[in-house]
Amino acid sequence: MNKKGPLYALFLSLVLLLPGCSSLAVLNPKGPAARTLSDTIILSILVMMGVLAVVYILYVFVLVKYRAKKSNEGYIPEHEEGNKVLEAIWIIIPIIIVAFLSVVTVKSTHAVENVAEQYKDQDPLVIYASSSNWKWHFSYPEEGIETVNYVNIPVHRAVEFRLYSFGTITSFWIPQLAGQKYAMSDMLTELNLSADTVGSYMGRNSNFSGKGFAHMEFEALVMTGDEYNEWVQDVKANEPELTEDEFKGLLAAEHLGRKTYSSTHLTFSPPPGDHSEHMSGDGSEMNMENGNEDHQDNKDIHPSPEPSSQTEFDGEPNPELEEPLPSFPADESTHEGH
């Protein structure tokens, strides 16, 4: 019976079916930061494929050349102490590969942590992105507007997201525009990105944060400059202001749809630290002295979620732990000596 037939059929089906799969969002970048990450991932995959190709070729070569045959039955090869050339090769080559990938990783990390080169001459659009169970709040301090569970940004514009959380640690990620960055409760983290293609891109929380984690998604809509300015003016003219009571209700809710406001929560609940230079006007609306205190108060409204149920091991005492620990002979002899 030919056992290779099913293997050939499986390989052929994979070759025919895999090209029909939709492309991964990470490998379909729409901005310079995401493109840098995508290129780094592809380069790393190619290097790994090259290593695997060499290993498999040598593996097949050794199996074929040195396999047992009737013509060499009973053959015992001569003992060899080693080959200095081969040993040097399999030590030096891995060092070269690791050094090469390290340099690539450091350069790409530095590139994505800063504003893209083509947008260095711009003042970035600052957006505060804060998370709460299980939603995202986007505050535009310069425009004086706020959105929930969606964010609009202009194309060909440097954008600086400032991230923090009112609850558990979350991870802000728009795969087609940038890599992920953690949002924490008592500090700000920054994420620089920009988009070079108008379109709608899905963002999400990539860090597990409780039962609503799977639904913690948002839309990042990249608009032309004129469309973005028109949207901002429309929000200011037609949407209600965000009051402190309304914001506390938003924090207390578990799931929400999209919401839009013509003011931000930053005026009465500032983020951790001093960031008044990014507020509208001269920043006088923002009480920076009480910023951290107000943030802590709003965190109390939104505590970390408790487990929904106990496990089978909770609340059951272990009788073995109630018994005194056995003494060892060495310990007894030591105590007797004293």
Tab-separated table of C-alpha atoms in Angstrom:
chain	number	residue	atom	x	y	z
A	1	MET	CA	0.000	0.000	0.000
A	2	ASN	CA	1.345	3.419	-0.944
A	3	LYS	CA	1.437	5.496	2.259
A	4	LYS	CA	2.743	8.614	0.532
A	5	GLY	CA	-0.465	9.232	-1.420
A	6	PRO	CA	-2.440	10.856	1.447
A	7	LEU	CA	0.537	13.072	2.290
A	8	TYR	CA	0.825	14.283	-1.291
A	9	ALA	CA	-2.935	14.941	-1.373
A	10	LEU	CA	-2.772	16.948	1.877
A	11	PHE	CA	0.152	19.023	0.617
A	12	LEU	CA	-1.580	19.728	-2.706
A	13	SER	CA	-4.824	20.755	-0.976
A	14	LEU	CA	-2.946	23.188	1.262
A	15	VAL	CA	-1.207	24.726	-1.745
A	16	LEU	CA	-4.548	25.203	-3.523
A	17	LEU	CA	-6.642	26.368	-0.540
A	18	LEU	CA	-4.325	28.651	1.412
A	19	PRO	CA	-4.039	31.320	-1.328
A	20	GLY	CA	-7.802	31.811	-1.011
A	21	CYS	CA	-7.578	32.826	2.657
A	22	SER	CA	-8.060	36.500	3.412
A	23	SER	CA	-4.878	38.390	4.246
A	24	LEU	CA	-3.974	38.977	7.877
A	25	ALA	CA	-4.605	42.532	9.048
A	26	VAL	CA	-1.093	42.729	10.482
A	27	LEU	CA	0.368	41.940	7.047
A	28	ASN	CA	-1.909	44.449	5.287
A	29	PRO	CA	-0.541	47.749	6.663
A	30	LYS	CA	-2.093	51.137	5.906
A	31	GLY	CA	0.454	53.341	7.645
A	32	PRO	CA	4.240	53.687	8.067
A	33	ALA	CA	4.378	52.254	11.606
A	34	ALA	CA	2.346	49.179	10.660
A	35	ARG	CA	4.380	48.808	7.464
A	36	THR	CA	7.610	48.746	9.460
A	37	LEU	CA	6.211	46.029	11.722
A	38	SER	CA	4.890	44.036	8.758
A	39	ASP	CA	8.260	44.186	6.978
A	40	THR	CA	10.006	43.045	10.157
A	41	ILE	CA	7.632	40.104	10.571
A	42	ILE	CA	8.040	39.024	6.935
A	43	LEU	CA	11.834	39.338	7.129
A	44	SER	CA	11.897	37.213	10.297
A	45	ILE	CA	9.718	34.570	8.632
A	46	LEU	CA	12.023	34.467	5.595
A	47	VAL	CA	15.082	34.029	7.820
A	48	MET	CA	13.373	31.188	9.695
A	49	MET	CA	12.327	29.571	6.415
A	50	GLY	CA	15.930	29.753	5.219
A	51	VAL	CA	17.152	28.052	8.402
A	52	LEU	CA	14.491	25.344	8.110
A	53	ALA	CA	15.293	24.796	4.425
A	54	VAL	CA	18.974	24.173	5.198
A	55	VAL	CA	18.097	21.854	8.092
A	56	TYR	CA	15.606	19.806	6.053
A	57	ILE	CA	17.912	19.556	3.042
A	58	LEU	CA	20.755	18.288	5.215
A	59	TYR	CA	18.351	15.954	7.008
A	60	VAL	CA	17.186	14.349	3.752
A	61	PHE	CA	20.749	14.236	2.432
A	62	VAL	CA	21.991	12.349	5.507
A	63	LEU	CA	19.029	9.958	5.451
A	64	VAL	CA	19.595	9.088	1.802
A	65	LYS	CA	23.391	8.964	1.739
A	66	TYR	CA	23.965	7.101	4.995
A	67	ARG	CA	20.923	4.862	5.133
A	68	ALA	CA	21.356	1.147	5.808
A	69	LYS	CA	21.624	-0.929	2.630
A	70	LYS	CA	22.326	-4.527	1.818
A	71	SER	CA	25.564	-3.477	0.144
A	72	ASN	CA	26.966	-2.031	3.408
A	73	GLU	CA	25.394	-4.482	5.826
A	74	GLY	CA	27.606	-4.871	8.895
A	75	TYR	CA	29.598	-1.723	8.042
A	76	ILE	CA	30.899	0.168	11.088
A	77	PRO	CA	32.245	3.666	10.371
A	78	GLU	CA	35.559	4.808	11.775
A	79	HIS	CA	35.452	6.765	15.020
A	80	GLU	CA	36.091	10.491	14.620
A	81	GLU	CA	36.865	12.925	17.421
A	82	GLY	CA	35.209	15.870	15.659
A	83	ASN	CA	35.520	18.345	12.850
A	84	LYS	CA	36.691	21.828	13.812
A	85	VAL	CA	35.399	23.384	10.597
A	86	LEU	CA	31.858	22.041	11.081
A	87	GLU	CA	31.840	23.003	14.761
A	88	ALA	CA	32.889	26.546	13.875
A	89	ILE	CA	30.162	26.750	11.220
A	90	TRP	CA	27.289	25.702	13.487
A	91	ILE	CA	28.489	28.125	16.194
A	92	ILE	CA	29.186	31.172	14.009
A	93	ILE	CA	26.089	30.983	11.784
A	94	PRO	CA	23.542	31.124	14.683
A	95	ILE	CA	25.468	34.058	16.173
A	96	ILE	CA	25.252	35.908	12.846
A	97	ILE	CA	21.516	35.193	12.533
A	98	VAL	CA	20.752	36.375	16.083
A	99	ALA	CA	22.890	39.506	15.674
A	100	PHE	CA	21.184	40.343	12.358
A	101	LEU	CA	17.678	39.935	13.794
A	102	SER	CA	18.657	41.941	16.887
A	103	VAL	CA	19.785	44.901	14.784
A	104	VAL	CA	16.603	44.743	12.694
A	105	THR	CA	14.423	44.582	15.834
A	106	VAL	CA	16.148	47.540	17.516
A	107	LYS	CA	15.876	49.699	14.378
A	108	SER	CA	12.208	48.831	13.796
A	109	THR	CA	11.327	49.395	17.463
A	110	HIS	CA	12.953	52.835	17.397
A	111	ALA	CA	11.080	53.669	14.185
A	112	VAL	CA	7.605	52.760	15.462
A	113	GLU	CA	8.126	54.432	18.858
A	114	ASN	CA	8.612	57.814	17.167
A	115	VAL	CA	6.752	59.911	14.625
A	116	ALA	CA	7.248	58.631	11.065
A	117	GLU	CA	9.957	60.446	9.112
A	118	GLN	CA	7.544	61.910	6.536
A	119	TYR	CA	5.492	63.555	9.312
A	120	LYS	CA	8.335	64.879	11.488
A	121	ASP	CA	7.518	68.478	10.527
A	122	GLN	CA	3.931	68.219	11.848
A	123	ASP	CA	2.531	68.878	15.288
A	124	PRO	CA	0.833	65.559	16.124
A	125	LEU	CA	-2.884	65.337	16.750
A	126	VAL	CA	-3.107	64.334	20.428
A	127	ILE	CA	-5.908	61.957	21.400
A	128	TYR	CA	-6.362	60.559	24.906
A	129	ALA	CA	-7.616	56.976	24.715
A	130	SER	CA	-8.846	55.627	28.050
A	131	SER	CA	-10.389	52.219	28.658
A	132	SER	CA	-13.077	51.020	31.033
A	133	ASN	CA	-14.976	47.730	31.192
A	134	TRP	CA	-15.428	47.107	28.273
A	135	LYS	CA	-15.227	50.219	26.148
A	136	TRP	CA	-12.908	52.932	24.870
A	137	HIS	CA	-13.169	56.684	25.474
A	138	PHE	CA	-11.421	58.972	22.958
A	139	SER	CA	-10.847	62.556	24.070
A	140	TYR	CA	-9.716	65.247	21.613
A	141	PRO	CA	-8.393	68.037	23.893
A	142	GLU	CA	-7.501	70.441	21.060
A	143	GLU	CA	-10.916	70.107	19.417
A	144	GLY	CA	-12.803	69.819	22.710
A	145	ILE	CA	-14.843	66.743	21.700
A	146	GLU	CA	-15.078	63.125	22.848
A	147	THR	CA	-16.242	59.822	21.367
A	148	VAL	CA	-16.946	56.382	22.792
A	149	ASN	CA	-16.063	53.160	20.951
A	150	TYR	CA	-14.939	54.869	17.739
A	151	VAL	CA	-12.173	57.255	16.744
A	152	ASN	CA	-11.807	59.431	13.619
A	153	ILE	CA	-8.411	60.660	12.455
A	154	PRO	CA	-7.238	62.580	9.376
A	155	VAL	CA	-5.133	60.892	6.699
A	156	HIS	CA	-1.465	61.891	6.293
A	157	ARG	CA	-1.348	63.335	9.801
A	158	ALA	CA	0.820	62.322	12.729
A	159	VAL	CA	-1.378	61.104	15.598
A	160	GLU	CA	-0.224	60.642	19.181
A	161	PHE	CA	-2.446	58.467	21.347
A	162	ARG	CA	-2.016	58.875	25.086
A	163	LEU	CA	-3.294	55.764	26.798
A	164	TYR	CA	-4.524	55.051	30.307
A	165	SER	CA	-7.163	52.931	32.010
A	166	PHE	CA	-9.906	53.367	34.601
A	167	GLY	CA	-9.777	49.656	35.465
A	168	THR	CA	-7.677	46.659	34.571
A	169	ILE	CA	-4.717	46.818	32.204
A	170	THR	CA	-5.797	46.807	28.567
A	171	SER	CA	-3.914	46.861	25.288
A	172	PHE	CA	-4.717	49.387	22.550
A	173	TRP	CA	-4.196	47.900	19.078
A	174	ILE	CA	-5.108	48.902	15.520
A	175	PRO	CA	-3.326	46.153	13.538
A	176	GLN	CA	-3.333	47.940	10.168
A	177	LEU	CA	-2.032	51.214	11.599
A	178	ALA	CA	0.328	50.385	14.482
A	179	GLY	CA	1.411	47.824	17.043
A	180	GLN	CA	-0.167	47.363	20.455
A	181	LYS	CA	0.572	49.420	23.556
A	182	TYR	CA	-0.664	48.831	27.111
A	183	ALA	CA	-3.043	51.225	28.883
A	184	MET	CA	-2.588	51.282	32.682
A	185	SER	CA	-4.416	53.004	35.509
A	186	ASP	CA	-1.786	55.256	37.091
A	187	MET	CA	0.444	56.243	34.181
A	188	LEU	CA	0.276	57.286	30.548
A	189	THR	CA	1.774	55.385	27.657
A	190	GLU	CA	2.182	56.911	24.198
A	191	LEU	CA	1.552	55.391	20.795
A	192	ASN	CA	2.501	57.213	17.592
A	193	LEU	CA	0.824	56.312	14.317
A	194	SER	CA	-0.304	57.777	11.031
A	195	ALA	CA	-2.383	56.525	8.117
A	196	ASP	CA	-1.667	56.965	4.431
A	197	THR	CA	-4.900	55.401	3.142
A	198	VAL	CA	-8.462	56.542	3.768
A	199	GLY	CA	-10.647	53.747	5.140
A	200	SER	CA	-12.179	51.987	8.114
A	201	TYR	CA	-9.920	49.842	10.311
A	202	MET	CA	-10.802	47.665	13.264
A	203	GLY	CA	-9.198	48.324	16.633
A	204	ARG	CA	-9.388	46.144	19.705
A	205	ASN	CA	-8.125	45.360	23.160
A	206	SER	CA	-5.499	42.649	22.753
A	207	ASN	CA	-5.031	42.005	26.485
A	208	PHE	CA	-7.533	39.729	28.247
A	209	SER	CA	-9.410	41.866	30.777
A	210	GLY	CA	-12.489	39.915	31.807
A	211	LYS	CA	-15.716	38.469	30.475
A	212	GLY	CA	-16.423	41.359	28.062
A	213	PHE	CA	-12.967	41.269	26.473
A	214	ALA	CA	-14.178	39.725	23.189
A	215	HIS	CA	-16.539	42.659	22.544
A	216	MET	CA	-14.041	45.432	23.322
A	217	GLU	CA	-13.600	46.567	19.735
A	218	PHE	CA	-13.789	49.973	18.075
A	219	GLU	CA	-13.637	51.476	14.593
A	220	ALA	CA	-10.745	53.708	13.551
A	221	LEU	CA	-11.997	55.757	10.599
A	222	VAL	CA	-9.333	57.516	8.532
A	223	MET	CA	-10.802	60.555	6.772
A	224	THR	CA	-9.508	63.248	4.446
A	225	GLY	CA	-8.506	66.505	6.111
A	226	ASP	CA	-11.634	68.321	4.914
A	227	GLU	CA	-13.919	65.489	6.018
A	228	TYR	CA	-12.263	65.424	9.431
A	229	ASN	CA	-12.651	69.185	9.948
A	230	GLU	CA	-16.274	68.996	8.836
A	231	TRP	CA	-16.943	66.149	11.269
A	232	VAL	CA	-15.389	68.102	14.171
A	233	GLN	CA	-17.523	71.160	13.432
A	234	ASP	CA	-20.641	68.998	13.158
A	235	VAL	CA	-19.953	67.413	16.558
A	236	LYS	CA	-19.440	70.804	18.205
A	237	ALA	CA	-22.667	72.144	16.730
A	238	ASN	CA	-25.013	69.189	17.237
A	239	GLU	CA	-23.820	66.883	20.026
A	240	PRO	CA	-24.469	67.348	23.787
A	241	GLU	CA	-21.771	68.193	26.282
A	242	LEU	CA	-20.311	65.469	28.464
A	243	THR	CA	-21.172	66.168	32.089
A	244	GLU	CA	-19.491	64.613	35.098
A	245	ASP	CA	-22.605	62.635	36.022
A	246	GLU	CA	-22.935	61.358	32.460
A	247	PHE	CA	-19.282	60.299	32.451
A	248	LYS	CA	-19.649	58.425	35.727
A	249	GLY	CA	-22.577	56.588	34.168
A	250	LEU	CA	-20.400	55.680	31.193
A	251	LEU	CA	-17.724	54.284	33.492
A	252	ALA	CA	-20.240	52.234	35.478
A	253	ALA	CA	-21.777	50.642	32.357
A	254	GLU	CA	-20.313	47.384	31.090
A	255	HIS	CA	-21.106	47.662	27.366
A	256	LEU	CA	-22.056	50.665	25.271
A	257	GLY	CA	-22.593	51.535	21.635
A	258	ARG	CA	-21.137	54.589	19.951
A	259	LYS	CA	-21.510	57.941	21.657
A	260	THR	CA	-20.352	61.448	20.776
A	261	TYR	CA	-19.993	64.572	22.920
A	262	SER	CA	-19.082	68.209	22.301
A	263	SER	CA	-16.824	68.357	25.374
A	264	THR	CA	-14.363	65.999	27.067
A	265	HIS	CA	-14.064	64.409	30.494
A	266	LEU	CA	-10.510	65.778	30.768
A	267	THR	CA	-11.805	69.053	32.252
A	268	PHE	CA	-13.171	67.365	35.386
A	269	SER	CA	-11.273	64.058	35.334
A	270	PRO	CA	-7.757	64.734	34.018
A	271	PRO	CA	-5.422	61.869	33.123
A	272	PRO	CA	-2.503	61.016	35.405
A	273	GLY	CA	0.271	63.608	35.233
A	274	ASP	CA	0.622	67.123	33.829
A	275	HIS	CA	-0.610	67.459	30.246
A	276	SER	CA	-2.145	70.915	30.188
A	277	GLU	CA	-0.075	71.935	27.158
A	278	HIS	CA	-2.362	69.792	24.994
A	279	MET	CA	-5.611	71.241	26.280
A	280	SER	CA	-7.660	73.660	24.208
A	281	GLY	CA	-6.632	77.265	24.680
A	282	ASP	CA	-4.085	77.774	27.449
A	283	GLY	CA	-5.193	74.746	29.474
A	284	SER	CA	-6.888	76.847	32.130
A	285	GLU	CA	-9.986	74.623	31.979
A	286	MET	CA	-8.074	71.776	33.519
A	287	ASN	CA	-7.446	71.553	37.251
A	288	MET	CA	-4.064	69.827	37.185
A	289	GLU	CA	-3.572	69.963	40.972
A	290	ASN	CA	-6.463	67.536	41.477
A	291	GLY	CA	-5.825	65.475	38.345
A	292	ASN	CA	-4.528	62.366	40.019
A	293	GLU	CA	-7.096	62.616	42.836
A	294	ASP	CA	-10.011	62.878	40.391
A	295	HIS	CA	-8.661	59.984	38.375
A	296	GLN	CA	-8.498	57.850	41.521
A	297	ASP	CA	-12.095	58.770	42.386
A	298	ASN	CA	-13.326	57.655	38.978
A	299	LYS	CA	-11.339	54.440	39.276
A	300	ASP	CA	-13.349	53.687	42.425
A	301	ILE	CA	-16.528	53.886	40.324
A	302	HIS	CA	-15.007	51.318	38.013
A	303	PRO	CA	-13.284	48.642	40.126
A	304	SER	CA	-11.635	45.590	38.655
A	305	PRO	CA	-14.198	42.870	37.904
A	306	GLU	CA	-14.583	40.092	40.435
A	307	PRO	CA	-14.667	36.425	39.407
A	308	SER	CA	-18.208	35.423	38.431
A	309	SER	CA	-18.067	32.149	40.322
A	310	GLN	CA	-15.818	30.124	42.580
A	311	THR	CA	-13.840	27.190	41.350
A	312	GLU	CA	-14.145	23.713	42.827
A	313	PHE	CA	-11.044	24.424	44.926
A	314	ASP	CA	-12.334	27.641	46.534
A	315	GLY	CA	-13.627	27.578	50.108
A	316	GLU	CA	-12.664	23.957	50.793
A	317	PRO	CA	-9.970	23.582	53.488
A	318	ASN	CA	-7.244	21.074	52.868
A	319	PRO	CA	-7.197	18.678	55.860
A	320	GLU	CA	-3.616	17.714	55.160
A	321	LEU	CA	-2.473	21.287	55.722
A	322	GLU	CA	-4.147	21.351	59.153
A	323	GLU	CA	-1.858	18.586	60.425
A	324	PRO	CA	1.600	19.409	61.850
A	325	LEU	CA	4.439	19.004	59.404
A	326	PRO	CA	6.457	15.803	59.855
A	327	SER	CA	9.899	16.174	61.348
A	328	PHE	CA	12.964	14.739	59.676
A	329	PRO	CA	15.583	12.643	61.477
A	330	ALA	CA	18.197	15.323	60.870
A	331	ASP	CA	15.987	17.909	62.545
A	332	GLU	CA	15.331	15.680	65.563
A	333	SER	CA	18.996	15.043	66.117
A	334	THR	CA	19.715	18.764	65.849
A	335	HIS	CA	17.047	19.643	68.463
A	336	GLU	CA	18.258	16.873	70.796
A	337	GLY	CA	21.760	18.269	70.601
A	338	HIS	CA	20.515	21.645	71.861
